[in-house]
Short mmCIF file of C-alpha atoms in Angstrom, two decimals:
data_model
loop_
_atom_site.label_atom_id
_atom_site.label_comp_id
_atom_site.label_asym_id
_atom_site.label_seq_id
_atom_site.Cartn_x
_atom_site.Cartn_y
_atom_site.Cartn_z
CA MET A 1 -75.46 100.80 174.70
CA LEU A 2 -72.04 102.00 175.75
CA ARG A 3 -71.52 103.78 172.43
CA ALA A 4 -74.97 105.37 172.59
CA GLY A 5 -74.23 106.59 176.10
CA ARG A 6 -71.03 108.23 174.91
CA VAL A 7 -72.84 110.05 172.12
CA ALA A 8 -75.56 111.19 174.53
CA ALA A 9 -72.88 112.55 176.86
CA ALA A 10 -71.39 114.47 173.92
CA VAL A 11 -74.79 116.05 173.28
CA VAL A 12 -75.02 117.19 176.88
CA LEU A 13 -71.49 118.62 176.82
CA GLY A 14 -72.15 120.47 173.56
CA ALA A 15 -75.29 122.08 174.98
CA ALA A 16 -73.42 123.11 178.09
CA ALA A 17 -70.64 124.66 176.02
CA VAL A 18 -73.12 126.85 174.13
CA VAL A 19 -74.98 127.90 177.28
CA LEU A 20 -71.91 128.54 179.40
CA LEU A 21 -69.79 130.27 176.74
CA PRO A 22 -68.44 133.53 178.26
CA SER A 23 -70.34 136.67 177.35
CA SER A 24 -67.12 138.18 175.93
CA ALA A 25 -66.92 135.35 173.37
CA LEU A 26 -70.56 135.92 172.43
CA GLY A 27 -69.83 139.52 171.56
CA SER A 28 -72.20 140.94 174.15
CA PRO A 29 -72.24 144.78 174.06
CA SER A 30 -72.18 144.79 177.85
CA SER A 31 -68.66 143.36 177.78
CA ARG A 32 -67.20 146.53 176.22
CA SER A 33 -64.96 148.26 178.73
CA GLY A 34 -63.23 151.60 178.82
CA GLY A 35 -64.30 154.50 176.60
CA PRO A 36 -65.38 158.01 177.54
CA ALA A 37 -66.74 158.60 181.00
CA PRO A 38 -70.52 159.04 181.43
CA GLY A 39 -71.53 162.64 180.78
CA ALA A 40 -68.66 163.34 178.38
CA VAL A 41 -69.39 165.35 175.24
CA ARG A 42 -67.44 166.77 172.32
CA LEU A 43 -67.61 170.55 172.21
CA TRP A 44 -65.79 173.77 171.37
CA GLY A 45 -63.95 175.14 174.39
CA VAL A 46 -62.80 178.74 174.79
CA TRP A 47 -59.43 179.78 176.20
CA ARG A 48 -57.50 182.99 176.77
CA SER A 49 -53.77 183.46 177.01
CA ASP A 50 -52.12 185.18 179.96
CA GLY A 51 -48.82 185.24 178.09
CA THR A 52 -47.52 182.00 179.59
CA ALA A 53 -50.43 179.53 179.48
CA TRP A 54 -54.00 178.99 178.35
CA LEU A 55 -56.74 179.78 180.88
CA ALA A 56 -60.32 178.51 180.55
CA SER A 57 -62.76 181.17 179.41
CA THR A 58 -66.25 181.56 177.93
CA ALA A 59 -67.75 182.50 174.58
CA GLY A 60 -69.15 185.68 176.15
CA TYR A 61 -65.75 186.84 177.37
CA GLU A 62 -64.79 190.31 176.03
CA PRO A 63 -61.05 190.25 175.40
CA ALA A 64 -59.15 193.53 175.47
CA ASP A 65 -57.10 194.91 172.63
CA GLY A 66 -53.90 192.88 172.29
CA SER A 67 -55.43 189.66 173.64
CA VAL A 68 -54.96 186.10 172.37
CA VAL A 69 -58.07 183.89 172.33
CA GLY A 70 -58.01 180.15 171.62
CA TRP A 71 -60.71 177.72 170.58
CA ARG A 72 -60.35 173.93 170.67
CA PHE A 73 -62.69 171.11 169.70
CA ALA A 74 -62.19 168.28 172.19
CA VAL A 75 -63.85 165.72 174.44
CA SER A 76 -65.04 167.28 177.69
CA ALA A 77 -65.37 164.93 180.66
CA ASP A 78 -67.88 167.12 182.49
CA GLY A 79 -69.47 169.04 179.61
CA SER A 80 -67.78 172.33 180.48
CA VAL A 81 -64.32 172.49 178.88
CA GLY A 82 -61.90 170.06 177.28
CA GLU A 83 -58.21 170.29 176.43
CA PRO A 84 -56.63 173.69 175.62
CA PRO A 85 -55.30 174.42 172.12
CA GLY A 86 -52.16 172.48 171.33
CA GLY A 87 -48.85 173.68 169.99
CA GLU A 88 -46.87 176.75 170.89
CA LEU A 89 -48.71 179.58 172.66
CA PRO A 90 -49.34 182.30 170.05
CA SER A 91 -47.72 185.71 170.46
CA PHE A 92 -49.98 188.69 169.78
CA PRO A 93 -47.21 190.89 168.31
CA ALA A 94 -46.18 188.12 165.93
CA VAL A 95 -49.75 187.51 164.73
CA CYS A 96 -50.99 191.10 164.51
CA VAL A 97 -47.80 192.97 163.65
CA GLN A 98 -49.15 194.11 160.27
CA ASP A 99 -52.75 194.77 161.31
CA ALA A 100 -54.12 198.01 162.69
CA ALA A 101 -57.40 198.71 164.45
CA GLY A 102 -59.46 201.80 163.75
CA SER A 103 -60.95 204.10 166.36
CA GLY A 104 -63.36 202.27 168.68
CA HIS A 105 -62.04 198.85 167.62
CA LYS A 106 -59.59 196.32 169.00
CA ARG A 107 -57.20 193.73 167.61
CA VAL A 108 -57.23 190.18 168.91
CA ALA A 109 -55.26 187.11 167.83
CA VAL A 110 -57.59 184.13 167.39
CA ALA A 111 -56.24 180.56 167.38
CA VAL A 112 -58.43 177.60 166.39
CA ASP A 113 -57.39 173.99 167.12
CA PHE A 114 -59.64 171.34 165.51
CA GLY A 115 -58.55 168.57 167.91
CA ASP A 116 -56.08 165.71 168.01
CA GLY A 117 -57.46 163.85 164.98
CA GLU A 118 -58.25 160.66 166.95
CA GLY A 119 -60.20 160.76 170.21
CA ASP A 120 -61.65 164.22 169.51
CA VAL A 121 -63.03 163.36 166.06
CA PRO A 122 -66.66 162.17 165.79
CA PRO A 123 -67.02 158.83 163.93
CA GLY A 124 -67.11 159.34 160.18
CA ASP A 125 -66.00 162.98 160.34
CA ARG A 126 -62.71 164.60 159.38
CA PRO A 127 -61.24 167.82 160.80
CA PRO A 128 -59.53 170.47 158.67
CA ALA A 129 -55.89 169.63 157.96
CA HIS A 130 -54.43 172.71 159.67
CA PRO A 131 -55.31 174.94 162.65
CA LEU A 132 -56.21 178.58 162.20
CA LEU A 133 -54.27 181.56 163.54
CA ARG A 134 -55.50 184.99 162.53
CA CYS A 135 -55.53 188.57 163.67
CA VAL A 136 -59.06 189.99 163.69
CA THR A 137 -60.53 193.36 164.53
CA GLY A 138 -63.82 194.04 166.23
CA ALA A 139 -65.77 196.50 168.31
CA GLU A 140 -64.39 197.21 171.75
CA ASP A 141 -67.20 195.19 173.33
CA ALA A 142 -66.94 192.25 170.89
CA THR A 143 -67.03 188.85 172.55
CA ALA A 144 -64.78 185.86 171.94
CA ALA A 145 -67.54 184.24 169.87
CA GLN A 146 -68.02 187.35 167.74
CA LEU A 147 -64.30 187.63 167.10
CA LEU A 148 -64.19 183.95 166.13
CA ALA A 149 -66.89 184.65 163.54
CA SER A 150 -64.56 187.23 162.02
CA ALA A 151 -61.83 184.60 161.67
CA ALA A 152 -63.86 181.65 160.33
CA ARG A 153 -67.33 180.44 159.35
CA VAL A 154 -69.15 179.67 162.60
CA GLY A 155 -72.26 177.60 163.27
CA VAL A 156 -74.35 178.17 166.39
CA ASN A 157 -77.30 176.36 167.95
CA GLY A 158 -80.57 177.77 169.26
CA ARG A 159 -78.87 178.82 172.51
CA GLY A 160 -76.20 180.77 170.65
CA GLU A 161 -73.47 178.23 171.47
CA VAL A 162 -70.72 177.59 168.94
CA VAL A 163 -71.22 174.09 167.49
CA SER A 164 -69.02 174.22 164.38
CA VAL A 165 -66.08 176.18 162.99
CA SER A 166 -65.28 176.11 159.26
CA GLY A 167 -67.97 173.43 158.93
CA TYR A 168 -66.41 171.13 161.55
CA PRO A 169 -67.80 168.96 162.98
CA SER A 170 -70.24 168.37 160.15
CA GLN A 171 -73.10 167.41 162.52
CA GLY A 172 -72.40 170.09 165.10
CA ALA A 173 -70.90 169.71 168.56
CA GLY A 174 -72.43 168.43 171.77
CA THR A 175 -72.83 164.70 171.01
CA ALA A 176 -71.84 162.23 173.70
CA PRO A 177 -68.90 160.05 172.50
CA SER A 178 -70.39 157.03 174.30
CA GLN A 179 -73.59 157.37 172.26
CA GLU A 180 -71.60 157.65 169.03
CA ALA A 181 -69.59 154.56 169.91
CA ASP A 182 -72.75 152.61 170.79
CA ALA A 183 -74.34 153.54 167.47
CA ALA A 184 -71.23 152.53 165.53
CA GLU A 185 -71.03 149.26 167.47
CA ARG A 186 -74.66 148.42 166.76
CA ALA A 187 -74.16 149.12 163.05
CA ALA A 188 -71.10 146.85 162.86
CA ALA A 189 -72.29 144.07 165.19
CA PRO A 190 -73.71 140.77 163.84
CA ALA A 191 -77.40 140.04 164.25
CA SER A 192 -78.20 139.09 167.83
CA ALA A 193 -80.91 137.18 169.56
CA PRO A 194 -82.53 138.44 172.79
CA GLY A 195 -79.95 138.61 175.54
CA GLY A 196 -77.14 139.74 173.23
CA VAL A 197 -76.16 136.29 171.86
CA PRO A 198 -75.32 136.46 168.12
CA ALA A 199 -77.94 134.66 166.05
CA LEU A 200 -75.28 132.96 163.90
CA LEU A 201 -73.71 131.43 167.00
CA ILE A 202 -77.08 130.14 168.19
CA ALA A 203 -77.81 128.66 164.75
CA GLY A 204 -74.40 126.99 164.65
CA GLY A 205 -74.85 125.57 168.14
CA ALA A 206 -78.29 124.27 167.27
CA GLY A 207 -76.87 122.56 164.19
CA VAL A 208 -74.20 120.84 166.25
CA LEU A 209 -76.78 119.61 168.75
CA LEU A 210 -78.98 118.25 165.96
CA LEU A 211 -76.05 116.35 164.46
CA LEU A 212 -75.09 114.93 167.82
CA GLY A 213 -78.69 114.00 168.57
CA GLY A 214 -78.96 112.25 165.20
CA GLY A 215 -75.83 110.30 166.00
CA THR A 216 -77.35 109.17 169.29
CA ALA A 217 -80.50 107.90 167.59
CA LEU A 218 -78.51 106.10 164.89
CA ALA A 219 -76.24 104.43 167.44
CA THR A 220 -79.26 103.28 169.43
CA ARG A 221 -80.99 101.78 166.38
CA ARG A 222 -77.84 99.88 165.39
CA HIS A 223 -77.80 98.02 168.72
CA PRO A 224 -81.47 97.35 169.58
CA GLY A 225 -80.73 94.31 171.67
CA ARG A 226 -78.21 95.86 173.97
CA GLY A 227 -79.34 97.28 177.23
CA ALA A 228 -82.11 94.64 177.66
CA ARG A 229 -80.17 92.62 180.15
#
């Protein structure tokens, strides 16, 4: 009877171990910490140079002749603007020294930064290897978005917002990084039972309990006379 009691105790302890296993060890999606803040999106931000730094701007901004306009694809915490273009601030004379604008037109240096290659890149996508820096000409009332279209192939959505430059990102901008990460996590995660517990873990735990339970029954049958005192 003593041996059977020990085996029964092992069964109880095994069940408790499965039930009380920390959620982090079970791979529960709710245990994931960090990541982009709620409301964050990846988008194309517009910037203008004042000669010393980048200043946030808009796609409808009408730069004057001799201006430098920057575009950058990056994660935006509040959905309005992300990081400014990286690298050295472009110089208009250096970019447009050999270009001339006709009557009624203007020259503008356009810089395009495709992001940092890590946090700014949507899962499964790949940015162009090099940034763009070009001198473009346009009508005097041309906007930053229109001038960008003269420098590269531009994709826009139904609201006229720039969602891709030179085909990047391939699915267009405006997707929440947290949603992308959740989708990737669900695709890579093992099958789970209700409550987020992996099905393989449950099956393994059930197998252990069955083995232990079988051991209890066998030990009891081997000593039928004990315990009748």
